[in-house]
Amino acid sequence: GLFFLLFGVLLYFDSVLLAFGNLLFLSGLVFIIGFRRTFTFFFQRSKLKGTGFFFGGLIVVLLRWPILGMLLEAYGFISLFR
């Protein structure tokens, strides 16, 4: 997942590579810690703002607005993991 994200950024924010990297990142997280723990991590009451921005950014990337989507995802990622 990280390879596709990095490669998507290096290729001037290629939206297909970024979307594929995001989906692989989330699926890798599910494989590592499990579906239930992933779900409870993202949907804790204190982390709903970060989750909304992260998944909103993912949707914006899928709608082919990669720079705005990556900015939203970055803010959500920072909010989730601080």
Coordinates of C-alpha atoms in Angstrom, one line a residue:
G1 CA 0.0 0.0 0.0
L2 CA 2.7 2.4 0.9
F3 CA 4.6 1.7 -2.4
F4 CA 1.5 2.6 -4.4
L5 CA 0.9 5.8 -2.3
L6 CA 4.5 6.9 -2.8
F7 CA 4.6 6.0 -6.5
G8 CA 1.2 7.9 -7.0
V9 CA 2.7 11.0 -5.4
L10 CA 5.9 10.7 -7.4
L11 CA 3.9 10.5 -10.6
Y12 CA 2.3 13.9 -9.9
F13 CA -0.7 12.7 -7.9
D14 CA -1.9 9.9 -10.1
S15 CA -5.4 9.3 -8.7
V16 CA -5.6 5.6 -9.7
L17 CA -2.4 4.7 -7.9
L18 CA -3.3 6.8 -4.9
A19 CA -6.8 5.1 -4.6
F20 CA -5.2 1.7 -5.0
G21 CA -2.6 2.5 -2.3
N22 CA -5.3 3.7 0.1
L23 CA -7.4 0.6 -0.4
L24 CA -4.3 -1.7 0.1
F25 CA -3.3 0.3 3.2
L26 CA -6.8 -0.3 4.7
S27 CA -6.9 -3.9 3.8
G28 CA -3.4 -4.5 5.1
L29 CA -4.5 -2.9 8.4
V30 CA -7.4 -5.3 8.6
F31 CA -5.1 -8.2 7.9
I32 CA -2.7 -7.2 10.6
I33 CA -4.9 -6.3 13.5
G34 CA -8.3 -7.8 12.5
F35 CA -11.6 -6.4 11.3
R36 CA -13.1 -5.8 14.7
R37 CA -10.1 -3.9 16.1
T38 CA -9.8 -1.8 12.9
F39 CA -13.5 -1.0 13.1
T40 CA -13.3 0.0 16.8
F41 CA -10.2 2.0 16.2
F42 CA -11.6 4.1 13.4
F43 CA -15.1 4.6 15.0
Q44 CA -14.2 5.6 18.5
R45 CA -16.2 8.7 19.6
S46 CA -13.0 10.7 20.1
K47 CA -11.6 9.8 16.7
L48 CA -14.7 10.4 14.5
K49 CA -13.5 13.7 13.2
G50 CA -10.2 12.2 12.0
T51 CA -12.1 9.2 10.6
G52 CA -14.4 11.4 8.6
F53 CA -11.6 13.4 7.1
F54 CA -9.6 10.3 6.3
F55 CA -12.5 8.5 4.6
G56 CA -13.7 11.7 3.0
G57 CA -10.3 12.2 1.5
L58 CA -10.3 8.6 0.2
I59 CA -13.7 9.3 -1.5
V60 CA -12.4 12.6 -3.0
V61 CA -9.3 10.7 -4.4
L62 CA -11.6 8.1 -5.9
L63 CA -13.6 11.0 -7.5
R64 CA -10.3 12.1 -9.2
W65 CA -9.4 15.1 -7.1
P66 CA -6.1 13.7 -5.8
I67 CA -4.4 16.8 -4.3
L68 CA -7.4 17.8 -2.3
G69 CA -8.1 14.2 -1.3
M70 CA -4.5 13.7 -0.1
L71 CA -4.7 16.9 2.0
L72 CA -7.9 15.7 3.6
E73 CA -6.4 12.3 4.3
A74 CA -3.3 13.8 5.8
Y75 CA -5.3 15.9 8.2
G76 CA -7.4 12.9 9.1
F77 CA -4.3 10.7 9.5
I78 CA -2.8 13.2 11.9
S79 CA -6.0 13.5 13.8
L80 CA -6.3 9.8 14.2
F81 CA -2.7 9.0 15.3
R82 CA -1.8 11.9 17.5

